[in-house]
Coordinates of C-alpha atoms and ligand atoms in Angstrom, one line a residue:
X27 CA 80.0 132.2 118.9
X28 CA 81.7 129.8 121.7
X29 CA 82.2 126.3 120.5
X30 CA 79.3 123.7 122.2
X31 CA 80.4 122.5 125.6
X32 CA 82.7 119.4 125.2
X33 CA 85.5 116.8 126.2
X34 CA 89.1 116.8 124.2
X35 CA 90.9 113.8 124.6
X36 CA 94.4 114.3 124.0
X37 CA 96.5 111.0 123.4
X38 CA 100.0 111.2 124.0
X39 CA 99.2 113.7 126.8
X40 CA 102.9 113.0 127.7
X41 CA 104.6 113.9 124.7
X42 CA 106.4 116.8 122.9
X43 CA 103.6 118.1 121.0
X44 CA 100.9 118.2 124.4
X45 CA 103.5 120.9 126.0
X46 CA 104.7 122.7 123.1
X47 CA 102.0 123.3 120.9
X48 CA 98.4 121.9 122.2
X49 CA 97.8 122.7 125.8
X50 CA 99.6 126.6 125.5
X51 CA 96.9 126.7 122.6
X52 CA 94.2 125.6 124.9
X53 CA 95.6 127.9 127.3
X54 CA 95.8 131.4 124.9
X55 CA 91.7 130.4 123.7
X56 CA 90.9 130.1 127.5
X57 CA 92.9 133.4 128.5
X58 CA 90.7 135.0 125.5
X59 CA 87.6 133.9 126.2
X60 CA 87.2 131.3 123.1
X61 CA 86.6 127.8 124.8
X62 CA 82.9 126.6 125.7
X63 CA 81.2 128.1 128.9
X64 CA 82.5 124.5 130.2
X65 CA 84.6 121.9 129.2
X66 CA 87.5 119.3 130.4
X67 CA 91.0 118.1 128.9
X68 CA 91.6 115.2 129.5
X69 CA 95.1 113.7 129.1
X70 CA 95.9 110.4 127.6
X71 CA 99.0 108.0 127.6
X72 CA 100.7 104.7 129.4
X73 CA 102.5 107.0 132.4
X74 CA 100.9 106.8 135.6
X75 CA 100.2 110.4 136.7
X76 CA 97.2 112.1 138.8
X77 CA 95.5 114.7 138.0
X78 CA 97.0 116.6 140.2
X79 CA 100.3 115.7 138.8
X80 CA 99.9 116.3 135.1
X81 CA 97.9 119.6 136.3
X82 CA 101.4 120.5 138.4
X83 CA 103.6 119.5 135.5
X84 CA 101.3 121.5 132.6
X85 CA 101.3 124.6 135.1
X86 CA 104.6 124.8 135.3
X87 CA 105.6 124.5 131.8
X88 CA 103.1 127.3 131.0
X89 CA 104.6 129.5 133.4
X90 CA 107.7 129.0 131.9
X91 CA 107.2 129.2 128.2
X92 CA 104.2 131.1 127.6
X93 CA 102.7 134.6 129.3
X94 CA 100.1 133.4 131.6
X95 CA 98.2 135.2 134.5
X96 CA 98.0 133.5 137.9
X97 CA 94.4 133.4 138.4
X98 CA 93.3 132.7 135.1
X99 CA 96.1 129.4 135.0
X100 CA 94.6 128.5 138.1
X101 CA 91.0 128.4 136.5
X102 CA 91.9 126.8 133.4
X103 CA 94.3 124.2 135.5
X104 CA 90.8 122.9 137.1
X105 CA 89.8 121.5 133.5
X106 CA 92.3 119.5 133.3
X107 CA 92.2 115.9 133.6
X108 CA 94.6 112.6 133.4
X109 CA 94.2 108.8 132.7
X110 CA 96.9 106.5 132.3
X111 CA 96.0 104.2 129.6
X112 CA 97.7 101.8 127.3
X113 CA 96.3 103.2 124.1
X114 CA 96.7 99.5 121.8
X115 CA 94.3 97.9 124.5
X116 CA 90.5 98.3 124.1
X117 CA 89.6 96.7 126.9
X118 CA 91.3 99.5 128.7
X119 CA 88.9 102.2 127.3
X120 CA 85.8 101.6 129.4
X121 CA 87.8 103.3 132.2
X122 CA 88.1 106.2 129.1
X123 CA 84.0 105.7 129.0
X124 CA 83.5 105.9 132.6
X125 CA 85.4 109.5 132.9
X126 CA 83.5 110.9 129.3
X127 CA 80.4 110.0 131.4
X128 CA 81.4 111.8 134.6
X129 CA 82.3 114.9 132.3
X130 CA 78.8 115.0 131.3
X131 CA 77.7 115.5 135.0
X132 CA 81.1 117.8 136.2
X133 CA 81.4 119.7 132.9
X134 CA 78.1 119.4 130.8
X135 CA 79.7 117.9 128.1
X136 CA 76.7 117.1 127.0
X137 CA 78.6 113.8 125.1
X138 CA 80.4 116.0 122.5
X139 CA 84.1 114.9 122.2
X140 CA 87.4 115.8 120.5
X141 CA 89.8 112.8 120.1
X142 CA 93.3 114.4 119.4
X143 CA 95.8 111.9 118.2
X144 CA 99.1 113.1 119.3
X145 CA 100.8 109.8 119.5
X146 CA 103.1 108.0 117.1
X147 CA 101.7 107.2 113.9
X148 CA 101.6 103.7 114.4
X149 CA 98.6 104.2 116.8
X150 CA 96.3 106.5 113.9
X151 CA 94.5 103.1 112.9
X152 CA 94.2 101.4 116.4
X153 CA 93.0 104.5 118.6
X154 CA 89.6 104.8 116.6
X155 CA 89.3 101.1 116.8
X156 CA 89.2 100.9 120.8
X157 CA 87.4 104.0 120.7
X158 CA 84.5 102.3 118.4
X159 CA 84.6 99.1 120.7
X160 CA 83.2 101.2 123.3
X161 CA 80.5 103.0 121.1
X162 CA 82.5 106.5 121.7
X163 CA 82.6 106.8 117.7
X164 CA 78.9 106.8 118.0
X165 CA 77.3 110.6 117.9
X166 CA 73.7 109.7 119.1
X167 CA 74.7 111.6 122.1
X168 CA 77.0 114.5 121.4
X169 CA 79.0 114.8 118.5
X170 CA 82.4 113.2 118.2
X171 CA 85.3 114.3 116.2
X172 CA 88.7 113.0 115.6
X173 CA 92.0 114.8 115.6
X174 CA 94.9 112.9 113.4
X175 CA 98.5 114.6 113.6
X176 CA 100.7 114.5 110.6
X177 CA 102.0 112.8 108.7
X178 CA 98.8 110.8 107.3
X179 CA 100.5 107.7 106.1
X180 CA 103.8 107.3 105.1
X181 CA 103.5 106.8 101.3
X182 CA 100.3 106.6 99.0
X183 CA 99.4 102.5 99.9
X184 CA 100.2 103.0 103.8
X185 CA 98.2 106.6 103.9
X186 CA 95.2 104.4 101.9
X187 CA 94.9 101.8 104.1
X188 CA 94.9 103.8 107.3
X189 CA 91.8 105.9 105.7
X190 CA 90.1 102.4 105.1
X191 CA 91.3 101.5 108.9
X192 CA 89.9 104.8 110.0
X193 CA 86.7 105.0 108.2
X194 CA 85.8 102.0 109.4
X195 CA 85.2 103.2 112.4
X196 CA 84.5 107.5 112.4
X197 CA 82.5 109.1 109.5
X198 CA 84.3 111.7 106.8
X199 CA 82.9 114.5 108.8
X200 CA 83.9 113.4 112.1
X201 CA 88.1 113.1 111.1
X202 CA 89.9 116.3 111.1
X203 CA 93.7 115.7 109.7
X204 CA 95.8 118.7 111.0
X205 CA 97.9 120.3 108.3
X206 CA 99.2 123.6 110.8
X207 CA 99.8 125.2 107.5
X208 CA 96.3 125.9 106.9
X209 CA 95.9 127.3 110.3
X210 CA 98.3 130.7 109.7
X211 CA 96.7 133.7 108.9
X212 CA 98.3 134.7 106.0
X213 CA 97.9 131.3 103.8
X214 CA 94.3 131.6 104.6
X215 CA 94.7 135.2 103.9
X216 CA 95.5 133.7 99.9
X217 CA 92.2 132.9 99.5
X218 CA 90.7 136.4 100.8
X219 CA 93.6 138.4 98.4
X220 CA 93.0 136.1 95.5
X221 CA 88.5 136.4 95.4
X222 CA 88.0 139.2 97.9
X223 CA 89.5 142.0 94.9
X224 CA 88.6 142.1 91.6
X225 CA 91.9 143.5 90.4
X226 CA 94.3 140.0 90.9
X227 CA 92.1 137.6 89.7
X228 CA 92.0 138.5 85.7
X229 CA 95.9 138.0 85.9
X230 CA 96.0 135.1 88.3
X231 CA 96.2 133.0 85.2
X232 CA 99.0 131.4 82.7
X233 CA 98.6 134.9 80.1
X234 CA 99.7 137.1 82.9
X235 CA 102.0 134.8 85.4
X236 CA 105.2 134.0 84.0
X237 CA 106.2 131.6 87.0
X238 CA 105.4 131.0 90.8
X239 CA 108.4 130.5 93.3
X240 CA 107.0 129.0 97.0
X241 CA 109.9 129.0 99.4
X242 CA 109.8 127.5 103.0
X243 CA 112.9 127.7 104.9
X244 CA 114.1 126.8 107.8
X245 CA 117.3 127.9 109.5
X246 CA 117.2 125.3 112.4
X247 CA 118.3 121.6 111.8
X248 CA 116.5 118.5 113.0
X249 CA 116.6 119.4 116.5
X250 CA 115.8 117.0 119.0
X251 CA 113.7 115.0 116.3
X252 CA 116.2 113.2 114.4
X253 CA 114.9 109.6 115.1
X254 CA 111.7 110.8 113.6
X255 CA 113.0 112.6 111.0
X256 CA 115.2 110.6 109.6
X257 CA 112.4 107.8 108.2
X258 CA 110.6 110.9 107.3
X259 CA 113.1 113.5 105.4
X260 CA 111.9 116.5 104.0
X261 CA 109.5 115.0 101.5
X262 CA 107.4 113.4 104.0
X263 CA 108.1 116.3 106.4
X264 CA 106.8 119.8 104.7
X265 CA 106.8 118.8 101.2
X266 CA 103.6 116.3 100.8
X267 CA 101.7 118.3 103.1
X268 CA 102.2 121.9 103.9
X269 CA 103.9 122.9 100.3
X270 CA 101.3 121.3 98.5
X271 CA 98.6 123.0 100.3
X272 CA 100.0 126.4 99.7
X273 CA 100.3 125.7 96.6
X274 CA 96.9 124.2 96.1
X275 CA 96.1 127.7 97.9
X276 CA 97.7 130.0 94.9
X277 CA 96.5 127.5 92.2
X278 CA 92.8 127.1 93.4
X279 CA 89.3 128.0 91.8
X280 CA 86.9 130.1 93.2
X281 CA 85.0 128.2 95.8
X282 CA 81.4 127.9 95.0
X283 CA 80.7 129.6 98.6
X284 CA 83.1 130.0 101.8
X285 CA 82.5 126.3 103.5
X286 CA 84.3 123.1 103.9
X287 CA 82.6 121.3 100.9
X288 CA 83.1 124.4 98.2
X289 CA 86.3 125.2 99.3
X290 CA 87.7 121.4 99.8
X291 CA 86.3 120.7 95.9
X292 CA 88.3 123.0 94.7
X293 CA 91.5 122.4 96.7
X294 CA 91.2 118.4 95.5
X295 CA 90.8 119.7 91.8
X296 CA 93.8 121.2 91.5
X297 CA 96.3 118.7 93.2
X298 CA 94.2 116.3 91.0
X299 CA 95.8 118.6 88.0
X300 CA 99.4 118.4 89.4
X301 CA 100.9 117.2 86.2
X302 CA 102.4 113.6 87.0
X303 CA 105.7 113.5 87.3
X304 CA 107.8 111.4 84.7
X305 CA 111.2 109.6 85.1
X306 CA 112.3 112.5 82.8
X307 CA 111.0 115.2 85.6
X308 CA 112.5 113.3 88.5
X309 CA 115.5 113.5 86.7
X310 CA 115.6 116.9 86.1
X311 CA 113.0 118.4 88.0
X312 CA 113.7 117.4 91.1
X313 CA 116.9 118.1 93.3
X314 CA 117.5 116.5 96.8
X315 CA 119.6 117.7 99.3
X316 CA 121.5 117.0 102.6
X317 CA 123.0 119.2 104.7
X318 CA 127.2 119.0 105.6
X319 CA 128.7 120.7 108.2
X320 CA 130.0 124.2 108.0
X321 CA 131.0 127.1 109.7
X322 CA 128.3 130.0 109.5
X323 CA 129.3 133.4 111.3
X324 CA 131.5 132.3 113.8
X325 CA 129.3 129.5 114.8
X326 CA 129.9 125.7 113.9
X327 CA 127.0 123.6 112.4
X328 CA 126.9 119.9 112.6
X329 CA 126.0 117.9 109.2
X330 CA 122.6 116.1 109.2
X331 CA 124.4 113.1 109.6
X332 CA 125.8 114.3 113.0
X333 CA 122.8 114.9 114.6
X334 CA 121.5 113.1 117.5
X335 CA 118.9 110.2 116.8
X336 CA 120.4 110.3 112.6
X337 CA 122.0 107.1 111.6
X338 CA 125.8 108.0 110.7
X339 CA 125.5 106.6 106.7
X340 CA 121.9 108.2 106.3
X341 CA 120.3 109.0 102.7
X342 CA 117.8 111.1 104.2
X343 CA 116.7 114.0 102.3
X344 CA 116.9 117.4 104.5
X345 CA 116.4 119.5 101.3
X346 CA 113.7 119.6 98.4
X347 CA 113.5 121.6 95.2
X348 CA 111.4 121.0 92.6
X349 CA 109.9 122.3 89.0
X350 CA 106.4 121.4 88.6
X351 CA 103.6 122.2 86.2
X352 CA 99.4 122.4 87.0
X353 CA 97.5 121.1 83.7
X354 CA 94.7 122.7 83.3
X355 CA 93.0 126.1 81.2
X356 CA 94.5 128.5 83.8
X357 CA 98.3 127.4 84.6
X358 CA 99.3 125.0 81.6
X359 CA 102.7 125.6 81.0
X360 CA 103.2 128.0 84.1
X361 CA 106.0 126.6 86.0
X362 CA 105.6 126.3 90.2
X363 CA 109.5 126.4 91.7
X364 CA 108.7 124.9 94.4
X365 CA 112.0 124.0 97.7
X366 CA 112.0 123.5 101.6
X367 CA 114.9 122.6 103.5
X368 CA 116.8 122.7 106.7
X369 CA 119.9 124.8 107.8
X370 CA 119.4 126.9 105.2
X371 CA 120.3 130.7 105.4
X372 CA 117.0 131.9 107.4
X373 CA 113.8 131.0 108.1
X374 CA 111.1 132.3 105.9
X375 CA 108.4 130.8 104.0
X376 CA 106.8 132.7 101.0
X377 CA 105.2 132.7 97.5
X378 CA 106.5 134.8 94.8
X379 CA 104.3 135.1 91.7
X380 CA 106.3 136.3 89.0
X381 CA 104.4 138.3 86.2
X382 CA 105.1 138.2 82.8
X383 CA 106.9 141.4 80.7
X384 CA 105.7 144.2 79.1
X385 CA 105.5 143.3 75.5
X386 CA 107.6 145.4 74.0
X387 CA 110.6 147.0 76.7
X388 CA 110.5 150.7 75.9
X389 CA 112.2 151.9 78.3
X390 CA 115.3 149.5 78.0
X391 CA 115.6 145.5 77.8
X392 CA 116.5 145.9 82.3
X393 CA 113.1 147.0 83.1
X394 CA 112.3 145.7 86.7
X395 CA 109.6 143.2 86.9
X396 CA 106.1 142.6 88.5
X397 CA 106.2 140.7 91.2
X398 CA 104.0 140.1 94.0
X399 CA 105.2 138.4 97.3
X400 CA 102.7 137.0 99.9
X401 CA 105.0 136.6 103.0
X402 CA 103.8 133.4 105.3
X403 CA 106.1 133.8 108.1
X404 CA 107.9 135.8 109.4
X405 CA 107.1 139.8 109.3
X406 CA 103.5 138.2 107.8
X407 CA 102.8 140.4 104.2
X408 CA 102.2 141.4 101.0
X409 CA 104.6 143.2 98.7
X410 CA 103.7 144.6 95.3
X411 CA 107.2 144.9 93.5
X412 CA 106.8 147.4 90.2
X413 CA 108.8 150.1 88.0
X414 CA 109.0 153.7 88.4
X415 CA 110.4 156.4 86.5
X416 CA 113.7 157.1 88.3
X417 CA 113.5 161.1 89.1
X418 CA 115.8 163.0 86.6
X419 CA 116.7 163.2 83.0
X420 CA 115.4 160.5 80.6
X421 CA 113.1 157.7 81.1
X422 CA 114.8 155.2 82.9
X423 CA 113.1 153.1 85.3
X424 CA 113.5 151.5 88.7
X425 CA 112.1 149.0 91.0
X426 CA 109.4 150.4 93.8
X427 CA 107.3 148.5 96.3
X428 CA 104.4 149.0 98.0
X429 CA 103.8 146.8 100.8
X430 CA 101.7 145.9 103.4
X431 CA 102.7 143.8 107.1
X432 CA 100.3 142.5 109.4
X433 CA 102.1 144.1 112.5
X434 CA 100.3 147.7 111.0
X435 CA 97.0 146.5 111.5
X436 CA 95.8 147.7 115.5
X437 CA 94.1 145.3 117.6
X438 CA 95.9 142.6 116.3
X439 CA 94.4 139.7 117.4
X440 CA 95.6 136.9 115.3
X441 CA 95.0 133.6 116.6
X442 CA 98.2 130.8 116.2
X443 CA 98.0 127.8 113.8
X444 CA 97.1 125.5 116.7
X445 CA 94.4 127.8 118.0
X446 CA 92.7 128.4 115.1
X447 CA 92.4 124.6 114.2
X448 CA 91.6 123.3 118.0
X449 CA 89.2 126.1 117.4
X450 CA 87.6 125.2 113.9
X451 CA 86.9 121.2 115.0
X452 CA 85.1 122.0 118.2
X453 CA 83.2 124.6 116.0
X454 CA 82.5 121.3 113.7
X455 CA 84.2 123.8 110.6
X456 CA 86.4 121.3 108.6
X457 CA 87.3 123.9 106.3
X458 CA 91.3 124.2 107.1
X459 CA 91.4 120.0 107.5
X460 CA 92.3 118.1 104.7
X461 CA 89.7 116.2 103.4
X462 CA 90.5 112.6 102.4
X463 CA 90.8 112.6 98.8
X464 CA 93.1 116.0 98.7
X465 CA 95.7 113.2 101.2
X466 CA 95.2 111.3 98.7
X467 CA 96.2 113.4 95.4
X468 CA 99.1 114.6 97.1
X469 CA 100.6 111.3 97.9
X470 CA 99.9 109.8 94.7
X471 CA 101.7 112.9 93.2
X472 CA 104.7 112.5 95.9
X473 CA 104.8 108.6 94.9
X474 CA 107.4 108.9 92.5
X475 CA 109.8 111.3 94.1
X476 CA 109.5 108.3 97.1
X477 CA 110.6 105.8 94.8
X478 CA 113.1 108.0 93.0
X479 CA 114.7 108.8 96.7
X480 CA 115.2 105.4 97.5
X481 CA 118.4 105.4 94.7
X482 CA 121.4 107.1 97.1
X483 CA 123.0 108.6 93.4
X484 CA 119.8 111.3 93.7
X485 CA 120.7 112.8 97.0
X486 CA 123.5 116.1 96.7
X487 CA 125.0 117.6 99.4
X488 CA 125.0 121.4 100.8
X489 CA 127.0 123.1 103.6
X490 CA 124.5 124.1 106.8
X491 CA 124.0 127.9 106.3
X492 CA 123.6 127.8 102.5
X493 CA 120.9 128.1 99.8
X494 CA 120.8 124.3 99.4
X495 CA 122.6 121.9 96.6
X496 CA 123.8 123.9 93.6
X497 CA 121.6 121.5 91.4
X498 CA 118.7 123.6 93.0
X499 CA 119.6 127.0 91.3
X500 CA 120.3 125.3 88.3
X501 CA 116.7 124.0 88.1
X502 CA 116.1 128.2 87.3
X503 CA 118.8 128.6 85.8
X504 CA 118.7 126.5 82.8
X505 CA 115.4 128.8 82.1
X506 CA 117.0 132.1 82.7
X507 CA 115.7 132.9 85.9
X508 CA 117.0 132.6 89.8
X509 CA 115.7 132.1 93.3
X510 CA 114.4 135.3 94.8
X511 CA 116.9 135.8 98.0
X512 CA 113.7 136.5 100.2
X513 CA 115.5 138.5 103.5
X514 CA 117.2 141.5 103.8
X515 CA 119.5 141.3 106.6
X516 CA 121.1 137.3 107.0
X517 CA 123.0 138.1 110.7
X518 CA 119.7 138.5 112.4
X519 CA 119.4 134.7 111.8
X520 CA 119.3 132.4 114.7
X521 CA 121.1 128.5 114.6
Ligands
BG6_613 C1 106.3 120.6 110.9 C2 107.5 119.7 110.5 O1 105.2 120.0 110.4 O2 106.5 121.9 110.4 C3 108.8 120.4 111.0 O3 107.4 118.4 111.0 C4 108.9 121.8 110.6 O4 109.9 119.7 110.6 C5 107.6 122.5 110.9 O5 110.0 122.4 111.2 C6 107.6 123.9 110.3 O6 106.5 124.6 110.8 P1 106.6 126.2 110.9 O7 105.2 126.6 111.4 O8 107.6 126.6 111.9 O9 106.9 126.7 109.5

């Protein structure tokens, strides 16, 4: 079913995120036939551009970037829209009004709008505000929903007050906060492997699982978004929000049935069950990294503090590994290895879920263990890892896997993060948003590592290329175990 005819706003229509990520999503649902019968884009920020112009400058750039068909750019280039605006003034917005209202005539809007907040953070609390002064918060005609990029606050007091500032102007239902995380296939695909088969779930608990590894790496540095990044770090960045999501994903309950409320409940209960952490567990729990420069197959890699828009004395925190526990009857005592970082070896993000031993080793003390491995990205997967008699005399055993990739099923036609969510809130399904009070648990369980960072003494180095600080392994180690090294071949890796 197509989403209801409507309006998106897009502030920050001249920004990074607009080209890269939100209009070539628009763009692919268009191409496919997933947009409303009618609808208009209208761009949003303080450049003074025409329509035509920002129409010019969004066609080229999807010619360039993305796969796109004349006639069918052409098409979707007549829905879109510009205003020049400053954003922090509310008397500015009737002009915002006036074009919302001309929609309903051009478009047949019928008053239903998408607000996408693509600005800088500092504008999340005054954006709704202007919009409220000019009753466009107010769903008596059409329904109104509000986009908010990441990050959602920048520690647990900032991220509580900008709910208050937000709420005081758009309902629950009407704010969508984007986490792209829960936009990819494959970590919505946890939930369908976990309570679509009867065969995981029995062992899914603390009897069976002997420890969880979730792994997102990233072989690029900072980029071009060092000025962000650097008040952000790798806490803010992926840890707080995407790592905590997947991992909310593999520790979840059963949802009650497959909507926004059920599965939302359940996602809240178990960050609300992330064991707080302790000045012990920051201590040795935790391990924060930065990364140096280094040489890594013939190419040379500049250290974080090298990087364009990164002050040269920076503490910033480009790695993040951690050991952390779930209380309650399923995981207690089940530890979650949890790390993310930047220049590391290759870019892969992944949950390993460890399975305990046979109880007595039978065939020898080196049988290989049970592992499953739910691939995020890339080669998107599933791999059962398990032992076999190797074929000859005796009984000895070795390591088989049976796997399963995405790229074998036909027809593929697996929609990005982006599109999927843009999707979702014009379809009024809040289901991949986070709600407020799952923001909130995962801030008030990042709190301490915030405060812990602030002392430079926590921060180790790493050269650019590698696994992160050797304080990282060690936080398996000292229990016997190690990282899974989750790629087969390194030199296909791009810096
Ligand atoms: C973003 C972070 O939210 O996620 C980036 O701000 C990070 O720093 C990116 O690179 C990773 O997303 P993905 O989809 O490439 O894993």
């Amino acid at each position: 079913v197509k989403p209801e005819n409507n309006a998106i706003v897009i502030f920050g229509a001249s920004g990074d995120l607009t080209h890269r990520k939100l209009i070539p999503a628009f763009y692919h649902l268009y191409a496919n036939g997933l947009l409303p019968e009618d609808f208009a884009i209208l761009g949003v920020s303080r450049t003074a551009y025409s329509d035509q112009d920002f129409r010019d400058k969004l066609r080229s750039a999807l010619e360039e970037n993305e796969k796109t068909d004349a006639t069918t750019l052409t098409k979707f280039c007549q829905h879109l829209y510009y205003q020049a605006l400053n954003t922090s003034d509310a008397e500015e917005y009737a002009v915002l009004k006036q074009r919302l209202d001309i929609f309903k005539d051009t478009h047949h809007t019928r008053g239903n709008a998408v607000f996408y907040l693509a600005t800088p953070p500092s504008l999340y609390g005054v954006i709704p505000e202007c919009l409220a002064a000019h009753g466009l918060n107010d769903e008596a005609d059409g329904w109104k929903n509000l986009i908010v990029e990441k990050p959602f606050g920048y520690d647990l007091a900032s991220a509580i007050a900008l709910d208050k500032q937000i709420h005081a102007c758009f309902q629950e239902h009407q704010i969508y906060r984007i986490d792209h995380y829960l936009g990819k296939e494959t970590v919505q695909n946890l939930l369908v492997f976990r309570f679509a088969n009867g065969m995981f779930e029995p062992l899914w608990n603390r009897n069976f699982i002997d420890y969880v590894e979730i792994t997102a790496s990233e072989a690029l540095g900072v980029e071009d978004r060092g000025g962000y990044y650097d008040g952000a770090g790798a806490v803010r960045d992926m840890f707080q929000n995407h790592l905590l999501q997947v991992l909310a994903m593999v520790g979840m309950e059963s949802p009650a049935a497959i909507n926004a409320d059920s599965i939302r409940d359940e996602v809240v209960k178990v960050m609300q069950s992330f064991k707080p952490l302790s000045d012990d567990d920051l201590h040795k729990n935790l391990v924060l990294g930065q990364y140096t420069e280094s040489d890594v197959r013939g190419k040379h890699l500049p250290g974080y503090r090298q990087e364009h828009g990164v002050n040269d004395e920076s503490r910033t925190e480009t790695y993040v590994g951690m050991k952390m526990f779930i209380e309650n009857w399923r995981w207690n005592g089940v530890p979650f290895y949890v790390r993310t970082g930047k220049r590391l070896p290759t870019r892969v993000t992944e949950v390993v879920i460890h399975f305990k031993k046979t109880p007595h080793p039978v065939f020898g003390a080196n049988a290989p263990e049970n592992k499953l491995i739910i691939r995020i990205q890339p080669d998107e997967g599933i791999l059962m890892s398990f032992g076999l008699k190797k074929p000859g005399a005796g009984f000895e055993s070795q390591e088989v896997s049976m796997d399963f990739h995405y790229d074998k099923i036909e027809s593929l036609n697996m929609l990005t993060a982006y599109e999927r969510l843009l999707l979702d809130c014009m379809k009024q399904d809040a289901t991949l948003f986070a709600r407020t009070d799952a923001v909130k648990a995962c801030w008030k369980f990042v709190q301490p590592i915030l405060d812990y960072k602030e002392q430079p003494e926590h921060l180790f180095g790493y050269a650019a290329g590698t696994w992160g600080p050797k304080e990282a392994d060690e936080l398996l180690s000292n229990d016997g175990r190690q990282w899974r090294f989750p790629c087969k071949n390194l030199a296909n890796t791009d810096y």
